[in-house]
Amino acid sequence: APAQQAPTKSADVAPPVGGDIPAKFTPPSTANDYTRREVMIPMRDGTKLFTVIVVAKNVQNAPIVLTRTPYDAGSRAKRTTSSSMLSTLPLADEMFVRGGYIRVYQDIRGKYGSEGEYVVTRPVIGPLNKTKVDHVTDAYDTIDWLVNKANLPESNGRVGMIGSSYEGFTVAMALLNPHPALKVAVPESPMIDGWMGDDWFHYGAFRLANIAWLGGQTGYKAKGSVPPTGGYDDYDNFREIGSAGAWADKSGYSQLPYWQRMVSHPAYDEFWQGQALDRLLAANPSNVPTIWEQGLWDQEDMYGAITAWEALAAKGKTGNNFLVMGPWRHSQINREGRSLGPFQWRGDTAEQFREEMVLPMFDHYLKDGPAFTLPAATIYNTGENHWDRFTQWPLACEKGCPSPLKPIYLQSAGGLGFDPSGAGGDSYVSDPAKPVPHLPRPVNFNDGRWGDWLVSDQRGVDGRPDVITYETPVLTQAVRVSGAPIADIYAKTTGTDGDFVVKVIDVYPDENATDPKMGGYQLPISLDIFRGRYRDSFARPTAIPAGKVQRYKFRLPTVNHVFKPGHRIMVQVQSSLFPLYDRNPQKFVPNIFLAKKTDYTKATVTIERGGANASAVWLPVVPVDQSAVMAK
Ligand code: PG9
């Protein structure tokens, strides 16, 4: 029962004269253990960039960690309002705070507090950027200012850059002409090639899921709001409107210059080629020790880090370029990494990356800390649930690897196996009016499933008449795959254009006593989409000759996985993945962004098997025992 309260006089219970908001309210001041300085750093063209510098009190001779962001430096540097630097900065900075680093966040030009013009992933100076500034010069000028003792007396003159996604892109750009004080770099899931496989397209299929980003990011200088989408189910919203261009007209995106540039460059022309950072990095390889980090299920930037690492490795830059791929969604590296969807990992894998890989590298190069060692590639083994540390990588590929790729063939009656099948084909009707959803409907891009969708159970679409499934018998021996699979599909269609989605799936045993709902789970370990018009050239699309078998060969995202005994390997093929990707009208039109409603037509697609048209996925199968290439 509530405690008896002493009777109160009416004067005590009535509000005071003037109401409940006093004329002055002064919270008690606590002494911060840090100082936060907000400065405008001048660039070579006179533009000043808003920069937040957070320094622990009484620190001296400290190294600097720099992140250049389009996402509001002021709030990036403020997790909570606190007198403690540890609580003030984001989770992923805790190790830097404990290590006595100076933390710097900067708004890139044109966003939030910074002056100048914002250009989406501003390309390097040249044909695609007629100004005299880019992220290479801005990073250089910023570092030059930061290491000047007159500006930041507490610094030791050494800088490391780190950041994920767009912030990872700005790290990669800084490497094209690094300031001598830039001693280490960690581009995390960086945007490297927006057409091939990062944010905007995958092999030419446009990612409707990212269109809202443009509204928020380029509709406004500071934080923007995204135009309303209408109904809850984005599957319906985007299907009803027709093309991405029609959506942009309806939602206001057509007013945005970057949208207009994208619509003018649907193919992999000089616009995209000229800003492909893997090419630029290979042409200007740096000596800055760099960790390229990427999630194995990164739903946004799945392509960039590994491609950049490979491009540099091909240039002989192996000693100072390291690849780390963990079991993560996009930018999960800055959060907790114990699980993804229903999958639990061994400990906090993101923290392991930060504390056991990144920090030792920073400490070594920025503070003369203990010797730093990292093998060429550290990749989570998503089948056996542990890190693999490889002295060389990939272990299997088309040319020049310890093992060749091994084709697993699509066989008759839904079979899948390493033996070629007899000749034949499997047909399905792909109907743009009923595209295959990438997640069970209703699909709302903000329904909280975006981050995990790449590990979603593919039973949601298995069995649809427009999804064909091929599956091995239950495995009696483990099959280890380590590298990038290649989809190699021979197909004909009654249409003159079309998309191909290929998924490599680990099918779990039917029964799982500890977690029954995982029985039979279809976990995609690698999947991607390919727009058929680009089968011969990414730069020059051509109509598909109706009824003629064509080959669609494309690389799938990297895997490091063991299919365990009791599991099965599955391949699914389908022609849409919607609303994540825009629909292919299946009738060749010059520009799919501008397709009319009447252009969308049903097509019968036949996937060929056996003989000269043996559709397969070339898997990076390697011997199960890889101890010879594991770092000690
Ligand atoms: N993936 C986001 C992005 C990067 C670059 C361009 C557009 C979007 C991001 O998370 O920053």
XYZ file of C-alpha atoms and ligand atoms in Angstrom:
643
model
C 0.000 0.000 0.000
C 1.252 3.523 -0.693
C 2.884 5.236 2.263
C 0.704 7.723 4.065
C 1.678 11.237 3.037
C 1.572 14.177 5.382
C -1.287 16.523 4.539
C -0.024 19.458 2.438
C -1.096 23.058 2.529
C -2.761 24.344 -0.621
C 0.171 26.769 -1.176
C 2.565 23.789 -1.547
C 0.543 22.068 -4.205
C -0.307 25.038 -6.385
C 2.151 25.965 -9.151
C 4.407 28.939 -8.415
C 3.775 32.371 -9.865
C 5.395 32.386 -13.317
C 4.696 28.699 -14.011
C 7.030 25.724 -13.998
C 9.708 27.171 -16.232
C 12.043 29.316 -14.111
C 13.627 32.423 -15.562
C 17.018 30.743 -15.337
C 18.007 27.106 -15.062
C 21.642 26.193 -14.563
C 22.458 22.487 -14.484
C 25.372 21.695 -12.219
C 28.581 21.942 -14.183
C 30.855 18.958 -14.101
C 34.406 19.132 -15.237
C 34.797 17.480 -18.645
C 37.789 15.206 -19.018
C 38.184 16.509 -22.575
C 37.900 19.633 -24.651
C 35.814 19.849 -27.784
C 36.953 22.446 -30.280
C 35.010 23.420 -33.337
C 37.207 24.974 -35.997
C 36.945 25.956 -39.634
C 39.931 24.529 -41.494
C 40.853 26.412 -44.675
C 41.382 24.427 -47.880
C 43.649 25.509 -50.748
C 40.745 27.218 -52.558
C 39.810 29.239 -49.470
C 36.795 27.102 -48.585
C 36.622 26.357 -44.857
C 35.581 22.959 -43.540
C 33.842 22.522 -40.203
C 35.906 20.271 -37.995
C 35.327 18.943 -34.490
C 38.436 18.120 -32.490
C 38.034 16.186 -29.267
C 41.128 16.073 -27.056
C 41.537 14.551 -23.618
C 42.617 17.031 -20.958
C 46.321 17.059 -20.215
C 47.201 15.009 -23.275
C 50.439 15.691 -25.098
C 52.222 14.282 -28.076
C 49.104 12.384 -29.111
C 48.282 10.880 -32.500
C 45.198 11.906 -34.443
C 42.335 9.775 -35.784
C 40.496 11.530 -38.605
C 37.106 10.802 -40.163
C 35.765 12.946 -43.007
C 31.994 12.608 -43.179
C 28.916 13.723 -45.120
C 26.816 12.780 -42.069
C 27.227 15.702 -39.675
C 30.558 15.863 -37.881
C 28.924 17.580 -34.920
C 26.633 14.683 -34.137
C 29.108 12.002 -35.233
C 31.322 13.285 -32.429
C 28.505 13.164 -29.893
C 27.106 9.809 -28.768
C 25.780 11.272 -25.537
C 26.152 14.552 -23.721
C 28.682 13.669 -21.088
C 31.632 15.006 -19.164
C 33.520 11.859 -20.140
C 35.249 11.617 -23.523
C 34.579 7.863 -23.548
C 30.816 8.363 -23.417
C 30.820 11.377 -25.679
C 32.409 9.694 -28.681
C 30.887 6.730 -30.583
C 31.317 3.133 -29.421
C 33.933 2.400 -32.071
C 36.070 5.261 -30.727
C 36.300 3.869 -27.213
C 39.607 2.157 -27.971
C 41.047 5.401 -29.316
C 39.882 7.318 -26.263
C 41.463 4.759 -23.937
C 44.623 4.955 -26.031
C 44.891 8.728 -25.645
C 44.223 9.574 -29.296
C 42.922 12.910 -30.488
C 39.657 12.345 -32.348
C 38.719 14.524 -35.293
C 35.513 14.537 -37.341
C 35.134 16.852 -40.314
C 32.157 17.746 -42.507
C 33.104 17.320 -46.137
C 32.664 20.389 -48.312
C 29.123 21.563 -48.783
C 27.541 19.495 -46.025
C 26.394 20.595 -42.582
C 28.850 23.122 -41.132
C 31.289 23.178 -44.045
C 31.467 25.787 -46.759
C 31.665 25.011 -50.439
C 29.661 22.939 -52.871
C 28.601 19.408 -52.159
C 29.007 16.887 -54.954
C 27.942 13.270 -54.350
C 31.086 11.146 -53.950
C 32.950 13.998 -55.649
C 35.223 12.448 -58.296
C 38.914 13.278 -58.535
C 40.021 16.435 -60.354
C 39.840 15.762 -64.076
C 37.140 15.257 -66.684
C 34.524 14.457 -64.009
C 35.529 17.304 -61.715
C 36.444 20.599 -63.341
C 37.303 22.300 -60.030
C 40.732 22.316 -58.402
C 39.635 20.444 -55.319
C 38.554 16.931 -54.474
C 38.694 14.608 -51.466
C 42.351 14.000 -52.176
C 43.226 17.672 -51.769
C 40.759 18.259 -48.934
C 42.170 15.347 -46.921
C 45.687 16.562 -47.661
C 44.955 20.151 -46.613
C 43.111 19.017 -43.492
C 45.982 16.799 -42.361
C 48.453 19.570 -43.130
C 46.526 21.897 -40.819
C 46.048 19.293 -38.072
C 49.725 18.391 -37.767
C 50.752 22.032 -37.479
C 51.571 22.504 -33.782
C 50.305 26.053 -33.929
C 46.829 24.652 -34.660
C 46.832 21.545 -32.515
C 49.662 21.699 -29.964
C 48.733 18.351 -28.397
C 49.445 16.340 -31.552
C 52.475 14.202 -32.322
C 52.181 14.951 -36.014
C 50.885 11.518 -37.054
C 47.442 10.794 -38.441
C 45.324 7.725 -39.132
C 42.123 7.825 -41.136
C 39.160 5.535 -40.573
C 35.539 5.451 -41.651
C 32.800 3.280 -43.071
C 30.840 3.517 -46.298
C 30.832 7.129 -47.541
C 33.342 7.852 -44.798
C 35.310 4.842 -46.091
C 35.217 6.362 -49.559
C 36.829 9.537 -48.187
C 39.577 7.407 -46.607
C 40.224 5.637 -49.916
C 40.353 8.985 -51.738
C 42.975 10.306 -49.307
C 45.208 7.388 -50.332
C 45.492 8.639 -53.913
C 47.976 11.272 -52.813
C 48.487 10.793 -49.095
C 49.900 13.544 -46.916
C 53.237 12.364 -45.478
C 51.708 12.521 -41.981
C 49.014 10.006 -42.944
C 50.501 6.851 -41.460
C 47.598 4.357 -41.464
C 44.227 4.022 -43.132
C 41.183 1.839 -42.567
C 38.542 2.173 -45.290
C 35.582 0.210 -43.933
C 33.023 -0.988 -46.497
C 34.066 1.942 -48.682
C 32.020 2.974 -51.698
C 34.461 2.182 -54.504
C 32.392 1.544 -57.614
C 28.786 2.695 -57.512
C 27.876 0.900 -60.723
C 29.495 -2.503 -60.494
C 28.434 -3.554 -57.045
C 28.257 -0.855 -54.416
C 25.425 1.545 -53.636
C 23.751 2.513 -56.897
C 23.711 -0.465 -59.204
C 24.826 -4.076 -59.248
C 25.974 -5.007 -62.722
C 23.584 -2.436 -64.144
C 20.470 -3.243 -62.073
C 19.447 -0.096 -60.219
C 18.978 -0.218 -56.461
C 15.670 1.405 -55.631
C 16.453 0.873 -51.965
C 18.995 3.683 -52.053
C 17.001 6.298 -53.874
C 15.675 7.770 -50.617
C 19.263 8.498 -49.550
C 19.501 11.048 -52.347
C 16.478 12.960 -51.132
C 17.780 13.295 -47.600
C 21.372 13.881 -48.592
C 21.163 16.166 -51.606
C 17.803 17.803 -51.075
C 19.288 19.760 -48.193
C 22.645 20.979 -46.947
C 22.029 19.723 -43.412
C 19.895 16.832 -42.262
C 17.090 16.361 -44.723
C 13.856 14.503 -44.693
C 12.981 11.883 -47.222
C 9.922 12.452 -49.442
C 6.948 10.314 -48.379
C 6.550 7.001 -50.200
C 2.809 6.508 -49.917
C 1.621 3.116 -48.710
C 3.472 0.896 -46.269
C 4.441 -1.792 -48.781
C 7.270 -0.490 -50.945
C 6.712 -3.520 -53.170
C 3.376 -2.022 -54.156
C 4.576 1.574 -54.136
C 7.346 0.929 -56.644
C 5.450 -1.642 -58.710
C 2.490 0.616 -59.282
C 4.518 3.595 -60.413
C 6.494 1.731 -63.107
C 10.098 2.812 -63.655
C 12.592 4.379 -61.253
C 12.310 7.525 -63.370
C 8.553 7.661 -62.809
C 9.182 7.263 -59.092
C 11.698 10.108 -59.183
C 9.193 12.341 -60.969
C 6.520 11.557 -58.413
C 8.743 11.953 -55.373
C 10.691 15.009 -56.458
C 14.033 13.271 -56.984
C 14.093 14.357 -60.628
C 14.927 17.858 -59.388
C 18.183 16.615 -57.912
C 21.304 17.025 -60.087
C 22.839 13.711 -59.034
C 19.674 11.880 -59.968
C 19.769 13.575 -63.366
C 23.393 12.472 -63.824
C 22.489 8.925 -62.929
C 19.603 8.875 -65.375
C 21.982 10.139 -68.064
C 24.467 7.355 -67.285
C 22.621 4.065 -66.868
C 25.516 2.114 -68.431
C 29.117 1.731 -67.284
C 30.346 4.615 -69.379
C 33.141 7.112 -68.762
C 31.130 8.661 -65.927
C 31.317 5.493 -63.830
C 34.612 4.189 -65.137
C 36.309 7.513 -64.434
C 35.415 7.379 -60.763
C 35.956 3.664 -60.142
C 38.310 3.952 -57.200
C 39.850 0.499 -57.533
C 41.233 1.576 -60.911
C 42.459 4.899 -59.515
C 44.093 3.208 -56.532
C 45.842 0.716 -58.784
C 47.130 3.600 -60.898
C 48.359 5.466 -57.778
C 49.203 2.751 -55.268
C 50.122 4.216 -51.892
C 52.580 3.004 -49.287
C 50.271 3.800 -46.385
C 49.552 0.643 -44.369
C 45.866 -0.004 -44.994
C 43.222 -2.418 -43.753
C 40.390 -2.879 -46.251
C 37.357 -4.023 -44.283
C 34.083 -5.372 -45.568
C 31.124 -7.342 -44.290
C 30.451 -10.724 -45.868
C 26.763 -9.783 -45.952
C 27.112 -6.066 -46.588
C 23.774 -5.005 -48.053
C 25.134 -1.661 -49.297
C 28.806 -1.736 -50.225
C 29.552 -5.355 -50.957
C 31.984 -4.751 -53.773
C 34.450 -2.042 -52.914
C 36.873 -3.097 -50.209
C 37.797 -6.470 -51.628
C 38.085 -5.114 -55.152
C 40.357 -2.299 -54.004
C 42.471 -4.748 -52.016
C 42.753 -7.054 -55.032
C 43.670 -4.165 -57.337
C 46.486 -3.129 -54.992
C 47.624 -6.714 -54.470
C 47.850 -7.061 -58.259
C 50.202 -4.060 -58.181
C 52.442 -5.850 -55.704
C 51.207 -3.880 -52.699
C 50.851 -6.912 -50.489
C 53.025 -6.087 -47.489
C 51.023 -3.042 -46.420
C 47.504 -3.875 -47.584
C 45.375 -6.154 -45.504
C 41.915 -7.528 -46.120
C 39.487 -8.216 -43.304
C 36.020 -9.594 -43.967
C 33.711 -10.365 -41.084
C 30.195 -11.779 -40.717
C 28.650 -8.335 -40.808
C 26.006 -6.211 -42.369
C 26.858 -2.741 -43.627
C 28.856 -0.680 -41.110
C 28.205 -3.234 -38.374
C 31.872 -2.840 -37.692
C 31.060 0.243 -35.646
C 28.577 -1.614 -33.500
C 28.277 -4.968 -31.839
C 29.128 -7.987 -33.971
C 27.809 -10.937 -31.987
C 25.070 -11.895 -34.434
C 23.437 -11.240 -37.771
C 19.789 -12.205 -38.177
C 19.402 -15.554 -36.406
C 23.131 -16.357 -36.628
C 25.285 -16.082 -33.537
C 29.037 -15.600 -33.842
C 31.828 -16.434 -31.484
C 31.954 -13.305 -29.362
C 31.773 -9.721 -30.510
C 33.477 -10.077 -33.885
C 33.260 -6.345 -34.595
C 35.003 -5.527 -31.360
C 37.612 -8.201 -32.175
C 38.293 -6.379 -35.426
C 38.543 -3.009 -33.767
C 40.566 -3.988 -30.729
C 42.721 -6.801 -32.118
C 43.369 -5.655 -35.673
C 42.810 -1.908 -36.046
C 44.121 -0.680 -32.714
C 47.443 -2.553 -32.863
C 48.048 -1.110 -36.321
C 47.253 2.418 -35.165
C 49.350 1.996 -32.018
C 52.291 0.696 -33.999
C 52.390 3.340 -36.714
C 51.111 6.311 -34.759
C 52.608 5.671 -31.312
C 55.609 3.417 -32.011
C 53.702 0.645 -30.232
C 54.630 -3.051 -30.404
C 55.263 -4.720 -33.739
C 52.077 -5.086 -35.706
C 51.217 -8.247 -37.561
C 48.235 -9.052 -39.671
C 48.130 -11.733 -42.344
C 47.229 -10.859 -45.935
C 43.575 -11.704 -45.347
C 41.571 -12.311 -42.210
C 38.172 -13.675 -43.118
C 35.483 -15.084 -40.900
C 34.627 -18.686 -41.616
C 30.851 -18.448 -41.694
C 30.338 -22.225 -41.713
C 32.628 -23.116 -38.815
C 32.129 -19.883 -36.897
C 35.678 -18.648 -36.365
C 38.240 -16.334 -37.938
C 40.575 -17.733 -40.593
C 43.905 -15.960 -40.953
C 45.339 -16.500 -44.421
C 48.912 -15.796 -45.460
C 47.655 -15.759 -49.048
C 44.269 -15.255 -50.577
C 42.087 -16.128 -52.476
C 42.638 -19.845 -52.224
C 40.739 -20.567 -55.413
C 40.111 -18.430 -58.478
C 40.022 -18.561 -62.268
C 43.786 -18.105 -62.722
C 46.868 -18.095 -60.518
C 45.466 -19.448 -57.240
C 46.390 -22.671 -55.413
C 43.085 -24.204 -56.556
C 41.036 -23.604 -59.710
C 37.330 -22.847 -59.456
C 35.175 -25.950 -59.634
C 31.866 -25.869 -61.508
C 28.824 -27.142 -59.704
C 26.309 -27.868 -62.449
C 22.589 -27.258 -62.593
C 21.136 -30.701 -63.258
C 17.823 -32.197 -64.305
C 15.000 -32.561 -61.793
C 16.397 -29.799 -59.626
C 19.677 -31.573 -59.014
C 23.003 -29.857 -58.415
C 26.372 -31.562 -58.567
C 29.980 -31.537 -59.680
C 29.142 -33.865 -62.597
C 27.795 -32.307 -65.792
C 24.161 -33.035 -66.424
C 22.435 -34.269 -69.544
C 21.274 -31.542 -71.926
C 17.958 -29.884 -71.163
C 16.403 -26.751 -69.805
C 14.106 -25.405 -67.117
C 11.625 -22.684 -67.939
C 9.749 -20.169 -65.880
C 7.626 -17.162 -66.617
C 9.074 -13.936 -65.304
C 6.263 -11.434 -64.956
C 7.180 -7.814 -64.117
C 3.685 -7.484 -62.659
C 4.637 -10.074 -60.028
C 8.356 -9.669 -59.373
C 10.103 -11.895 -56.837
C 10.305 -9.988 -53.529
C 13.704 -9.737 -51.869
C 11.988 -10.193 -48.488
C 8.593 -11.547 -47.553
C 5.953 -8.861 -48.101
C 5.035 -6.321 -46.980
C 8.460 -4.856 -47.661
C 9.017 -1.445 -46.210
C 12.543 -0.150 -46.629
C 12.408 1.177 -43.081
C 10.893 -1.889 -41.447
C 14.146 -2.850 -39.725
C 14.921 -5.805 -42.018
C 17.244 -3.999 -44.432
C 20.400 -4.651 -42.427
C 19.902 -8.424 -42.218
C 18.127 -9.150 -45.447
C 21.132 -10.860 -47.053
C 20.938 -13.670 -44.498
C 17.165 -14.051 -44.779
C 15.733 -17.545 -45.209
C 15.265 -18.149 -48.933
C 12.402 -20.552 -48.276
C 10.384 -17.344 -48.507
C 10.630 -17.613 -52.304
C 11.725 -21.224 -52.859
C 8.894 -22.983 -54.666
C 7.581 -19.885 -56.435
C 7.010 -20.817 -60.080
C 9.448 -18.081 -61.164
C 12.286 -19.184 -58.871
C 14.100 -22.325 -59.898
C 15.998 -24.289 -57.359
C 18.806 -26.803 -57.772
C 20.087 -28.741 -54.787
C 22.694 -31.380 -53.973
C 21.848 -34.473 -51.972
C 22.656 -34.216 -48.272
C 26.448 -33.809 -48.035
C 28.347 -36.670 -46.471
C 31.589 -34.692 -46.423
C 32.346 -31.071 -45.749
C 32.782 -28.787 -48.791
C 35.001 -25.797 -48.171
C 34.734 -22.692 -50.362
C 37.097 -19.736 -50.124
C 37.078 -17.074 -52.830
C 34.572 -15.496 -55.182
C 32.114 -17.844 -56.936
C 31.284 -17.097 -60.557
C 27.776 -17.536 -61.911
C 27.880 -18.975 -65.409
C 24.346 -19.196 -66.715
C 23.280 -20.147 -70.230
C 19.738 -19.017 -70.846
C 17.247 -17.980 -73.467
C 14.261 -15.715 -73.094
C 11.268 -14.742 -75.159
C 12.028 -11.137 -74.183
C 14.750 -8.851 -75.504
C 16.184 -7.929 -72.107
C 16.146 -9.537 -68.690
C 17.854 -9.857 -65.321
C 19.457 -12.895 -63.743
C 19.698 -13.360 -60.008
C 21.894 -16.226 -58.824
C 22.103 -17.324 -55.189
C 24.429 -19.831 -53.575
C 22.679 -21.184 -50.505
C 23.642 -23.348 -47.539
C 20.624 -25.494 -46.685
C 20.657 -26.486 -43.040
C 19.698 -30.000 -41.911
C 15.948 -30.542 -41.613
C 16.076 -30.934 -37.881
C 17.785 -28.756 -35.364
C 17.041 -29.924 -31.853
C 18.464 -26.846 -30.124
C 16.772 -24.325 -32.369
C 13.970 -26.063 -34.298
C 13.126 -23.079 -36.505
C 16.619 -23.265 -38.021
C 15.807 -26.748 -39.374
C 16.003 -26.514 -43.175
C 17.038 -22.821 -43.139
C 18.191 -21.632 -46.559
C 21.074 -19.274 -45.846
C 22.331 -17.349 -48.879
C 26.092 -17.178 -48.624
C 26.519 -15.309 -51.905
C 24.040 -13.735 -54.277
C 23.886 -11.062 -56.914
C 21.918 -9.710 -59.852
C 23.073 -9.143 -63.426
C 21.284 -7.055 -66.055
C 21.237 -9.115 -69.240
C 21.723 -6.202 -71.674
C 25.293 -5.901 -70.341
C 26.295 -9.535 -71.047
C 28.761 -8.511 -73.788
C 29.746 -5.033 -72.636
C 29.059 -3.034 -69.498
C 29.522 0.197 -71.434
C 27.380 -0.642 -74.459
C 24.173 -2.532 -73.708
C 22.578 -4.587 -76.456
C 19.211 -6.230 -76.868
C 19.079 -9.924 -76.111
C 18.151 -11.851 -79.253
C 14.818 -13.428 -78.296
C 14.870 -17.206 -78.208
C 18.664 -17.511 -78.608
C 20.786 -18.986 -75.840
C 23.124 -16.400 -74.311
C 25.785 -16.711 -71.656
C 25.583 -14.619 -68.475
C 28.806 -14.846 -66.547
C 29.381 -12.723 -63.481
C 31.296 -12.791 -60.268
C 29.371 -13.274 -57.037
C 30.302 -11.860 -53.626
C 33.198 -13.452 -51.780
C 32.717 -16.405 -49.445
C 34.771 -18.212 -46.833
C 32.471 -20.997 -45.779
C 32.231 -24.672 -45.014
C 29.123 -26.561 -46.052
C 29.048 -29.136 -43.305
C 28.072 -32.789 -43.584
C 24.302 -33.023 -43.200
C 23.818 -29.735 -45.101
C 23.057 -29.326 -48.796
C 24.315 -26.835 -51.375
C 21.572 -25.042 -53.264
C 21.511 -22.661 -56.215
C 18.459 -20.561 -56.980
C 17.939 -18.615 -60.199
C 15.274 -15.961 -60.740
C 14.773 -12.814 -62.820
C 13.889 -10.158 -60.266
C 14.730 -9.064 -56.743
C 12.198 -6.394 -55.968
C 11.788 -3.712 -54.725
C 15.489 -3.671 -53.835
C 16.299 -3.617 -57.565
C 14.188 -1.952 -60.226
C 12.380 -4.281 -62.599
C 13.725 -5.060 -66.010
C 10.941 -4.383 -68.547
C 12.157 -7.504 -70.388
C 11.720 -5.592 -73.614
C 14.877 -3.756 -74.656
C 14.456 -0.016 -74.217
C 17.269 2.531 -74.555
C 17.128 3.592 -70.887
C 15.367 1.507 -68.229
C 15.075 4.540 -65.941
C 12.649 5.925 -68.504
C 10.739 2.744 -69.379
C 7.014 3.234 -69.922
C 4.406 1.105 -68.181
C 3.588 -0.548 -71.491
C 7.219 -1.650 -71.917
C 6.971 -4.146 -69.043
C 6.214 -7.542 -70.501
C 6.156 -11.154 -69.352
C 8.919 -13.383 -70.663
C 9.526 -17.092 -70.590
C 13.076 -17.706 -69.473
C 14.777 -21.047 -69.999
C 17.883 -21.944 -68.042
C 19.923 -24.398 -70.080
C 21.619 -27.461 -68.656
C 24.310 -29.808 -69.907
C 26.242 -30.141 -73.165
C 27.604 -26.934 -74.658
C 25.268 -24.872 -72.476
C 26.087 -26.340 -69.095
C 24.903 -23.713 -66.635
C 26.927 -23.808 -63.449
C 28.277 -21.818 -60.569
C 32.056 -21.978 -60.448
C 32.725 -22.476 -56.774
C 36.039 -21.716 -55.057
C 36.229 -25.247 -53.644
C 39.432 -25.919 -51.713
C 40.701 -28.822 -49.620
C 39.123 -28.757 -46.175
C 42.509 -28.633 -44.465
C 44.027 -25.222 -45.128
C 46.503 -25.246 -42.245
C 49.405 -24.724 -44.693
C 48.213 -21.206 -45.564
C 46.992 -20.205 -42.117
C 48.994 -17.603 -40.241
C 50.278 -18.824 -36.905
N 26.094 3.220 -48.303
C 25.930 4.647 -48.048
C 26.394 5.469 -49.236
C 27.730 5.627 -49.559
C 28.054 6.375 -50.688
C 27.069 6.915 -51.486
C 25.762 6.718 -51.143
C 25.401 6.007 -50.039
C 26.553 4.970 -46.713
O 26.264 4.208 -45.798
O 27.236 5.956 -46.499
